[in-house]
PDB file of C-alpha atoms in Angstrom:
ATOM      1  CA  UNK U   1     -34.086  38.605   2.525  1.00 38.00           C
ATOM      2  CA  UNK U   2     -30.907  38.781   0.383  1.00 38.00           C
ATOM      3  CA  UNK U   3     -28.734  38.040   3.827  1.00 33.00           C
ATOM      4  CA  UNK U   4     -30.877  34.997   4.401  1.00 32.00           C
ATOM      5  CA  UNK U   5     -30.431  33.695   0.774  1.00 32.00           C
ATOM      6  CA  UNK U   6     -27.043  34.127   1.039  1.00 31.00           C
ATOM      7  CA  UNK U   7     -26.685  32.032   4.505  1.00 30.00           C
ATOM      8  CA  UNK U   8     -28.837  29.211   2.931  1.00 32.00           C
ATOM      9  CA  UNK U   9     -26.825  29.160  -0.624  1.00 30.00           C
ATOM     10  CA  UNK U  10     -23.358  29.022   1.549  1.00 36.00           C
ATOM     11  CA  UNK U  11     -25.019  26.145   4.144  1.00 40.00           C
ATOM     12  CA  UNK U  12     -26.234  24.282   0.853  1.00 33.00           C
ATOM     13  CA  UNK U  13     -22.470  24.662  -0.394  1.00 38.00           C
ATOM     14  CA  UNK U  14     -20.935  23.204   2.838  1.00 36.00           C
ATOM     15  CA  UNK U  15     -23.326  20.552   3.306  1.00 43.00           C
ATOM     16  CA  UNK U  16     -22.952  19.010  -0.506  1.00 44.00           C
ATOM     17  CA  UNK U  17     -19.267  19.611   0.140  1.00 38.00           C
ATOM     18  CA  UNK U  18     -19.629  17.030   2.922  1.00 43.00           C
ATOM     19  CA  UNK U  19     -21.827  14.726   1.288  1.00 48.00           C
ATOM     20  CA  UNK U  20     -19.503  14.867  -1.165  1.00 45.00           C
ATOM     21  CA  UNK U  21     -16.652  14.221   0.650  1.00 47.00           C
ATOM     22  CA  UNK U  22     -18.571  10.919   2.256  1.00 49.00           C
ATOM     23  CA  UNK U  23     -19.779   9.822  -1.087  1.00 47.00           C
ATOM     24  CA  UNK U  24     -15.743   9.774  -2.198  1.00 47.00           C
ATOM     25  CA  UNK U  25     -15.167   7.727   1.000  1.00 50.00           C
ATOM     26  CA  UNK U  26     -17.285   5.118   0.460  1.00 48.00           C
ATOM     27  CA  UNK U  27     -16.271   4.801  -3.365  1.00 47.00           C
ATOM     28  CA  UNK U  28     -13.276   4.448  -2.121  1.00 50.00           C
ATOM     29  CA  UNK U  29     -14.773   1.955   0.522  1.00 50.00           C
ATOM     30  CA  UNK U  30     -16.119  -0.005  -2.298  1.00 47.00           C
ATOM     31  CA  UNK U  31     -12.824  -0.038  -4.488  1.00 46.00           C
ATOM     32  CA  UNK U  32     -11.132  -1.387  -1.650  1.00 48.00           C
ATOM     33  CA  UNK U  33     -13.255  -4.101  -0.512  1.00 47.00           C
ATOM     34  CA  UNK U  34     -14.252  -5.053  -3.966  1.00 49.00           C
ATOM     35  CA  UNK U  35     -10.437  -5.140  -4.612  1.00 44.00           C
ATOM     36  CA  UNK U  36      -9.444  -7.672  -1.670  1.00 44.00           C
ATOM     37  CA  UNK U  37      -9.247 -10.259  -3.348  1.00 43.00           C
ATOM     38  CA  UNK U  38      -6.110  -9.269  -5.206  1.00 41.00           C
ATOM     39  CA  UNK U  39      -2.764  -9.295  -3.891  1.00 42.00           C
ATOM     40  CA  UNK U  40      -0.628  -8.998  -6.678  1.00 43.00           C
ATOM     41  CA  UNK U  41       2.424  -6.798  -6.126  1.00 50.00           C
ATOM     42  CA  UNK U  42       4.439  -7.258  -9.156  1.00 56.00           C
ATOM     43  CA  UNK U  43       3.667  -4.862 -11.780  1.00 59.00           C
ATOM     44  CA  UNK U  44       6.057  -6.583 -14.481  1.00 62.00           C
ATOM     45  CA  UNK U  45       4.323  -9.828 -13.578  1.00 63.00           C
ATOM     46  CA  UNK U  46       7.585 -10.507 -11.401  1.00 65.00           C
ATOM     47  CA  UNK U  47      10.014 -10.046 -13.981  1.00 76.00           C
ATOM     48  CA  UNK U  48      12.760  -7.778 -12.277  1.00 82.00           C
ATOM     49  CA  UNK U  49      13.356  -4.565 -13.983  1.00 85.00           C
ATOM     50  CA  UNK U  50      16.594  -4.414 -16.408  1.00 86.00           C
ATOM     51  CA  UNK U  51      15.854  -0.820 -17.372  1.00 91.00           C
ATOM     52  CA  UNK U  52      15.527   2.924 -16.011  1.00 93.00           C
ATOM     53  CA  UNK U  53      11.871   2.922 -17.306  1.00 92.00           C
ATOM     54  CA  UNK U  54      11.289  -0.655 -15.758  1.00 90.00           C
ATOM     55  CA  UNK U  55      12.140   0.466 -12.304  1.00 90.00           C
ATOM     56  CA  UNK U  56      10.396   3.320 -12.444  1.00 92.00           C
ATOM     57  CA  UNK U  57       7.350   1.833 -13.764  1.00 90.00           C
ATOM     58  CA  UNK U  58       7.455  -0.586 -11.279  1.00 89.00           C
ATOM     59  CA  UNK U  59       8.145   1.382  -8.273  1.00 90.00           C
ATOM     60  CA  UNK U  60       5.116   3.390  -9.015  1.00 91.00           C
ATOM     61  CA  UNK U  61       2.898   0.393  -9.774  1.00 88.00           C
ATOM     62  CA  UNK U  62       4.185  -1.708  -6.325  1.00 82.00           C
ATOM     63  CA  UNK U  63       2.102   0.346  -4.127  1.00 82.00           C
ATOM     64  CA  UNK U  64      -0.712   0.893  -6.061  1.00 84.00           C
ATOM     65  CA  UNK U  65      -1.661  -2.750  -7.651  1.00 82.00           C
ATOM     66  CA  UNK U  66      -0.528  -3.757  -3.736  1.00 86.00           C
ATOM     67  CA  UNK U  67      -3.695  -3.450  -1.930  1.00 89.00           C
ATOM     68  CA  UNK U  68      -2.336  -3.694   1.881  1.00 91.00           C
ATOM     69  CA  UNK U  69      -0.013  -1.108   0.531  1.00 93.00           C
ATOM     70  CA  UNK U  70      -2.150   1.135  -0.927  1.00 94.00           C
ATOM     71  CA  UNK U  71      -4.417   1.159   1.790  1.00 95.00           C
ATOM     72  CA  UNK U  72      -2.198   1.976   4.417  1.00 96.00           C
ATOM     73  CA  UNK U  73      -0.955   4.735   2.645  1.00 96.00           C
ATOM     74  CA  UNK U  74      -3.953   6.496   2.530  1.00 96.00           C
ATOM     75  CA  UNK U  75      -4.613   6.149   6.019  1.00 96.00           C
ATOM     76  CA  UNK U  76      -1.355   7.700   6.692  1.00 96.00           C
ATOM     77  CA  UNK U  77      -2.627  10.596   4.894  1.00 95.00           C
ATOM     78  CA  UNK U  78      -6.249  10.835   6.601  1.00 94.00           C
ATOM     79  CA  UNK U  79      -4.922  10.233   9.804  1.00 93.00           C
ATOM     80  CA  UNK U  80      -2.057  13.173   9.678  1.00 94.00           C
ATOM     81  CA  UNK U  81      -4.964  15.253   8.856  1.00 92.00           C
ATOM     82  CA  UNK U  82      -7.496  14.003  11.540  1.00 89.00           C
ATOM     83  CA  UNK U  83      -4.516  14.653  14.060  1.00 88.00           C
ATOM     84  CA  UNK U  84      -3.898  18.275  12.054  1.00 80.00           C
ATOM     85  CA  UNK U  85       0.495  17.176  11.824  1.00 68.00           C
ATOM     86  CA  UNK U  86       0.543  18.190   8.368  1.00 81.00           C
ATOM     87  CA  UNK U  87       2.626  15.290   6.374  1.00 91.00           C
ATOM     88  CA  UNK U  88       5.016  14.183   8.760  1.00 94.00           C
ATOM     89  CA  UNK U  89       3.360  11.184   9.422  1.00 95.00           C
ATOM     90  CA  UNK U  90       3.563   9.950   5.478  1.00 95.00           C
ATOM     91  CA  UNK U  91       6.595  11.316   5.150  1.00 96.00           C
ATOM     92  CA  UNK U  92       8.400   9.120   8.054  1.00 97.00           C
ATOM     93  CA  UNK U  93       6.382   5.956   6.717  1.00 97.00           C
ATOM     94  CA  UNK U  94       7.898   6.841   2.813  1.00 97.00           C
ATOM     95  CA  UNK U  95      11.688   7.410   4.629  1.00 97.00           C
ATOM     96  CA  UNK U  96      11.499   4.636   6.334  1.00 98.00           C
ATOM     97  CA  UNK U  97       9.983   2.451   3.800  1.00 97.00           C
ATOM     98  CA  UNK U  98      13.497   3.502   2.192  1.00 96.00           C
ATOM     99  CA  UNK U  99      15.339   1.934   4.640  1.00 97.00           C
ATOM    100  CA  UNK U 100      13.300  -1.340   4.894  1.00 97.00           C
ATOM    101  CA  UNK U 101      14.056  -1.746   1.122  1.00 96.00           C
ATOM    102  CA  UNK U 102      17.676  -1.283   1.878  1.00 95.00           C
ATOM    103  CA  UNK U 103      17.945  -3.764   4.567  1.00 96.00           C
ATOM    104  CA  UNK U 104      16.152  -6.235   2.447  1.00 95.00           C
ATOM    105  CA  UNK U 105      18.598  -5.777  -0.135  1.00 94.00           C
ATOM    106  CA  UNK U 106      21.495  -6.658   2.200  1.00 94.00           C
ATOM    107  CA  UNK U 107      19.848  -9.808   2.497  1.00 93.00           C
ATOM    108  CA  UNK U 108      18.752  -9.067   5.918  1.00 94.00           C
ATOM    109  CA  UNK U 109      15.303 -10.509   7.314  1.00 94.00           C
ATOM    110  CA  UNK U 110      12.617  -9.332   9.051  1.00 95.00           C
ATOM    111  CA  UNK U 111      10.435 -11.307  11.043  1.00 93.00           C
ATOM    112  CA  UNK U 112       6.464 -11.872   9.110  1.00 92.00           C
ATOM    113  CA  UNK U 113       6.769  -9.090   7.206  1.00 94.00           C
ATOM    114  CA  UNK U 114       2.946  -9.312   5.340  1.00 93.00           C
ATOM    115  CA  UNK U 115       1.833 -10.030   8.903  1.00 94.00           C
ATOM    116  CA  UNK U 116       3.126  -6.772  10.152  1.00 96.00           C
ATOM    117  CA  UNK U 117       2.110  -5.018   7.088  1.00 96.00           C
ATOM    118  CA  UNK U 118      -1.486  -6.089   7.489  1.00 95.00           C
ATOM    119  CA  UNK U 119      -1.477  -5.671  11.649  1.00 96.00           C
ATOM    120  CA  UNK U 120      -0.105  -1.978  10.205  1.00 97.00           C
ATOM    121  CA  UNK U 121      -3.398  -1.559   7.873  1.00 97.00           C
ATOM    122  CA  UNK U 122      -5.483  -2.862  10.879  1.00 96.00           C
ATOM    123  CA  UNK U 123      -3.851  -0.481  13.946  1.00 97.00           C
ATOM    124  CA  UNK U 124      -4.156   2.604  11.361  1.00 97.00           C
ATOM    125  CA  UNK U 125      -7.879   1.922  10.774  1.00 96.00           C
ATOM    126  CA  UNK U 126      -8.609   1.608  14.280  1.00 96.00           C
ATOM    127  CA  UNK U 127      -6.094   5.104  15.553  1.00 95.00           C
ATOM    128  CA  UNK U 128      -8.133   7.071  12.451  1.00 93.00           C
ATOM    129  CA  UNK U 129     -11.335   5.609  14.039  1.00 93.00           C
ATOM    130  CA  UNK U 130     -10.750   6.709  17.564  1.00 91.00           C
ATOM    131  CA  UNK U 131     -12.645   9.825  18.603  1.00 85.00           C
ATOM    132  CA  UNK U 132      -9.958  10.185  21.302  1.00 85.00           C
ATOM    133  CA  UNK U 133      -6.345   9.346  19.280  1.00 83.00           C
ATOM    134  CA  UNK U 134      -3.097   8.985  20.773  1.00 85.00           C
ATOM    135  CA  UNK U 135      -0.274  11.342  21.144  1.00 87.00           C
ATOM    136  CA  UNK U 136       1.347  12.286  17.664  1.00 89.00           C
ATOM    137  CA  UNK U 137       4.785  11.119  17.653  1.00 92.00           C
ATOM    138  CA  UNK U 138       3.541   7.654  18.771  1.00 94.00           C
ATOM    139  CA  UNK U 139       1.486   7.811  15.519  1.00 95.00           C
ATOM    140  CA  UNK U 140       4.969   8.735  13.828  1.00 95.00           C
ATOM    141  CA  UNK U 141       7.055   6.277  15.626  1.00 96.00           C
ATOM    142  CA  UNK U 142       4.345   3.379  14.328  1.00 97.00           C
ATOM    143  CA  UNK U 143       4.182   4.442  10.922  1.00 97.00           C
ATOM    144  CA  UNK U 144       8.219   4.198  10.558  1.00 97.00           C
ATOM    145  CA  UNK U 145       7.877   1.127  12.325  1.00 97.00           C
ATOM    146  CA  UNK U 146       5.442   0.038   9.435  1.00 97.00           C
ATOM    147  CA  UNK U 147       7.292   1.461   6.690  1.00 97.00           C
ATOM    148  CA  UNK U 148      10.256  -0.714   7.476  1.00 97.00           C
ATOM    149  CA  UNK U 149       8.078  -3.834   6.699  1.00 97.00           C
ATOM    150  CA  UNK U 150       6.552  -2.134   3.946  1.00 96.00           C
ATOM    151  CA  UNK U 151      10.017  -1.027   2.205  1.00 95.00           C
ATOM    152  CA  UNK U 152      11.234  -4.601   2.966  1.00 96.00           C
ATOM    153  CA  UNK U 153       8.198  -6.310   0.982  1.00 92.00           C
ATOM    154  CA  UNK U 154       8.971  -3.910  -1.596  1.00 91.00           C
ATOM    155  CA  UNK U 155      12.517  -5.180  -1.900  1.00 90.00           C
ATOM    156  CA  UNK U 156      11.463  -8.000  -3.200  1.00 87.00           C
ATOM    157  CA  UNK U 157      10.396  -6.724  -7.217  1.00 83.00           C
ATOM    158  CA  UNK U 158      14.084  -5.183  -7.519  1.00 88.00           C
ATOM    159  CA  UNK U 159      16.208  -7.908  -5.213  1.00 85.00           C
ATOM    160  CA  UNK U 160      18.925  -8.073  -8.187  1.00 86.00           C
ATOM    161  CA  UNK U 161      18.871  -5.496 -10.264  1.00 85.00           C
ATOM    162  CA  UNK U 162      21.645  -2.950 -11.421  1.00 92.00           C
ATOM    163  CA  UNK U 163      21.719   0.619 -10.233  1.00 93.00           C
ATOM    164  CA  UNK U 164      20.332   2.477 -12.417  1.00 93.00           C
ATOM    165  CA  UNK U 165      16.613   0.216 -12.315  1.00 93.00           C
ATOM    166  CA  UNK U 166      16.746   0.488  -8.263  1.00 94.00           C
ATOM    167  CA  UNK U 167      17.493   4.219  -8.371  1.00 95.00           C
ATOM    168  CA  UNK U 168      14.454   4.541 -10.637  1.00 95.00           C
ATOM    169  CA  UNK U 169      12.449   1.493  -8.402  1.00 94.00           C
ATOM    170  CA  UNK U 170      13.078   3.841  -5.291  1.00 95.00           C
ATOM    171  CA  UNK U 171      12.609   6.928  -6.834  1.00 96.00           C
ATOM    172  CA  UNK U 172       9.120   5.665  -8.261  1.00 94.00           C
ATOM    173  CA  UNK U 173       7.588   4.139  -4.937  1.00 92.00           C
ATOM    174  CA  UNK U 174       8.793   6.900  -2.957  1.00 96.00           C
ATOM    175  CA  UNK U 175       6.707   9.507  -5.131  1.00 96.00           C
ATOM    176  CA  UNK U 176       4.090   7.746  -5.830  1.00 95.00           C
ATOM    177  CA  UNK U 177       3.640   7.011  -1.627  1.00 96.00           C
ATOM    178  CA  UNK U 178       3.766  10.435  -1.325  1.00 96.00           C
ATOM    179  CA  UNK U 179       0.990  11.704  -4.215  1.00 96.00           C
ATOM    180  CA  UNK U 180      -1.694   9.513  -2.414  1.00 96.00           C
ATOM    181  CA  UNK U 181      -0.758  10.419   1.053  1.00 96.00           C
ATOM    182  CA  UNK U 182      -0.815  14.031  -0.053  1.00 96.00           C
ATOM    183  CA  UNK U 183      -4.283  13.792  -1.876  1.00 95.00           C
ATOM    184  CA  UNK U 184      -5.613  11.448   1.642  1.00 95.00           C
ATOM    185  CA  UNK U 185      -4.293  14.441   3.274  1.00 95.00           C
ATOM    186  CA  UNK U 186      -6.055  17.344   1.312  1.00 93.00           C
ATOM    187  CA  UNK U 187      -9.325  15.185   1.662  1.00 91.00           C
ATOM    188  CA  UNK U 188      -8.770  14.636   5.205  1.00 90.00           C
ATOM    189  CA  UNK U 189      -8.410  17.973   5.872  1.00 89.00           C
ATOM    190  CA  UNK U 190     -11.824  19.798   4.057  1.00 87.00           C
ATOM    191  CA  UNK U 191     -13.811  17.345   5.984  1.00 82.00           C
ATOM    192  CA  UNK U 192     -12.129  17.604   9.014  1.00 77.00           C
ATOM    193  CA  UNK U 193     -12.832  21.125   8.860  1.00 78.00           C
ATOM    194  CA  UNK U 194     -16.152  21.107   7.579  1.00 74.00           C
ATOM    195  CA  UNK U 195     -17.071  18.344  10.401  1.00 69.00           C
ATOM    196  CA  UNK U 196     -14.665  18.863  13.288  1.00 61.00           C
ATOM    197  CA  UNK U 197     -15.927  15.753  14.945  1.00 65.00           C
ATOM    198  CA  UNK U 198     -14.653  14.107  11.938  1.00 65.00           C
ATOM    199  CA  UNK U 199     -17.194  11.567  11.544  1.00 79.00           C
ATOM    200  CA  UNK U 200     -16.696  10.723   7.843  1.00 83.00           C
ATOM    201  CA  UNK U 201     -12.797  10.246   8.767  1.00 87.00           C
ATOM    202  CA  UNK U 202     -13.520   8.049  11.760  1.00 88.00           C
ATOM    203  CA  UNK U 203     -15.839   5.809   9.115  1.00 89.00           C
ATOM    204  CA  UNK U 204     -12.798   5.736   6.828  1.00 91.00           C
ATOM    205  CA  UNK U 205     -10.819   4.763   9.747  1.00 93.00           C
ATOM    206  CA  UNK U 206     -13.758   1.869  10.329  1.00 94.00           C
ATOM    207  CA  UNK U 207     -13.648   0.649   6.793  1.00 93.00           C
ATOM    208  CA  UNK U 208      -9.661   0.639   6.906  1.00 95.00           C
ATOM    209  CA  UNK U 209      -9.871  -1.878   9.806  1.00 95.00           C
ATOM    210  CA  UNK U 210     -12.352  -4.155   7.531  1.00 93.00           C
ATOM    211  CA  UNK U 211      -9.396  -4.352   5.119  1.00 93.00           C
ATOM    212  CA  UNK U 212      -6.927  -4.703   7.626  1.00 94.00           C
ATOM    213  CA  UNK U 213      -8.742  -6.813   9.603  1.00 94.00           C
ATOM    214  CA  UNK U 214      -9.474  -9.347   6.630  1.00 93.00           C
ATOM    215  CA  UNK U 215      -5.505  -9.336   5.264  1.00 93.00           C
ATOM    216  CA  UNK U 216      -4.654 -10.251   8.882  1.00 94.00           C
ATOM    217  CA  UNK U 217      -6.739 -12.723   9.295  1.00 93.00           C
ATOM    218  CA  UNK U 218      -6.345 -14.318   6.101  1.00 91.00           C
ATOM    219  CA  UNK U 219      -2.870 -14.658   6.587  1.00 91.00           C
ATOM    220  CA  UNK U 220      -2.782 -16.148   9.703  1.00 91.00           C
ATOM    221  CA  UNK U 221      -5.694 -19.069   8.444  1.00 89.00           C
ATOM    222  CA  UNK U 222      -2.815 -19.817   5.702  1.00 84.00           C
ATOM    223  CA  UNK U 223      -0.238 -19.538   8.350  1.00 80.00           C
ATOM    224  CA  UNK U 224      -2.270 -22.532  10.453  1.00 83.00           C
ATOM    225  CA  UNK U 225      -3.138 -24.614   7.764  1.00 83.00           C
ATOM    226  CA  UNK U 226       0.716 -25.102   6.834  1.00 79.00           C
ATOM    227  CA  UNK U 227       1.844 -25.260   9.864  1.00 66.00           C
TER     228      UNK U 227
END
């Protein structure tokens, strides 16, 4: 009798610890859809930052108050975990984003760059909603791809400044990136273990594509109607 109340108290544990883990995916679901309509990605309101503290506060802010950002970010996360790579998916999409703030800083363009970035949120969404995904250093090589748009958007809140605010700028966004990829992750991975079939990470991946799906498309209606 005591063995069998022990089974049911640890199957009571792991099922609330998924439910739990699906009710913190669709509050998350709800704070991102709720949160579309904002696409501010200034945190100083545009000013650019003449200060240590400025740059820093801004570098963590970019990604956060930046929706398409934000969101692709944590799918980085989730999906590293869903594919069980640890954080080298993240980690080539915060490198990289580096580099794409660099070359936008040497005045060099890329080509749509908040097109990409939302076709970026879109293709994560629908590789974490895949119950078959693809191999994982195509997964890498997209999110470096991605982060090079990403960094480059970022270049614009510190295009100008001195040293010491960019230092700070890349410093910020850089740690930041990684903090929510790392938290996506640890998520990711207690449900992927609890439900190896990952359901609740392939309805993440569902509700990424809404947000994706709905930048993209936005974008290209504006793109049409000034054309």
């Amino acid at each position: 009798m005591g063995l069998y109340a022990l089974v049911a108290l640890k199957g009571f544990k792991v099922k609330n610890l998924c439910r739990s883990g699906e009710i913190a995916l669709v509050a998350i679901a709800a704070f991102l859809l709720n949160g579309l309509p904002a696409l501010a990605h200034h945190p100083l309101g545009g000013k650019t930052p003449s200060n240590f503290i400025e740059g820093l506060l801004s570098g963590l802010g970019h990604p956060v108050i930046g929706l398409d950002h934000l969101v692709f970010v944590i799918a980085s996360g989730l999906l590293a975990a869903a594919i069980g790579r640890n954080l080298i998916i993240p980690v080539a999409f915060v490198l990289a984003s580096l580099l794409g703030t660099g070359i936008h800083l040497m005045s060099i363009d890329l080509p749509l760059p908040e097109l990409v970035i939302s076709a970026s949120v879109l293709v994560f969404g629908v590789l974490l909603a895949l119950k078959e995904r693809p191999n994982s250093t195509i997964i890498t090589g997209l999110a470096a791809i991605s982060g090079l748009f990403h960094g480059f958007a970022y270049g614009e809140s510190i295009f100008g400044a001195e040293m010491g605010p960019l230092m700070a700028y890349l410093l910020g966004f850089a740690s930041i990136q990684l903090a929510i990829a790392t938290a996506a992750y640890g998520m990711g991975s207690r449900l992927f273990q609890q439900s190896p079939e990952s359901s609740a990470l392939r309805f993440a991946g569902f509700i990424i594509c809404g947000v994706g799906g709905t930048f993209l498309s936005t974008l290209m209606m504006d793109y049409v109607l000034l054309a």
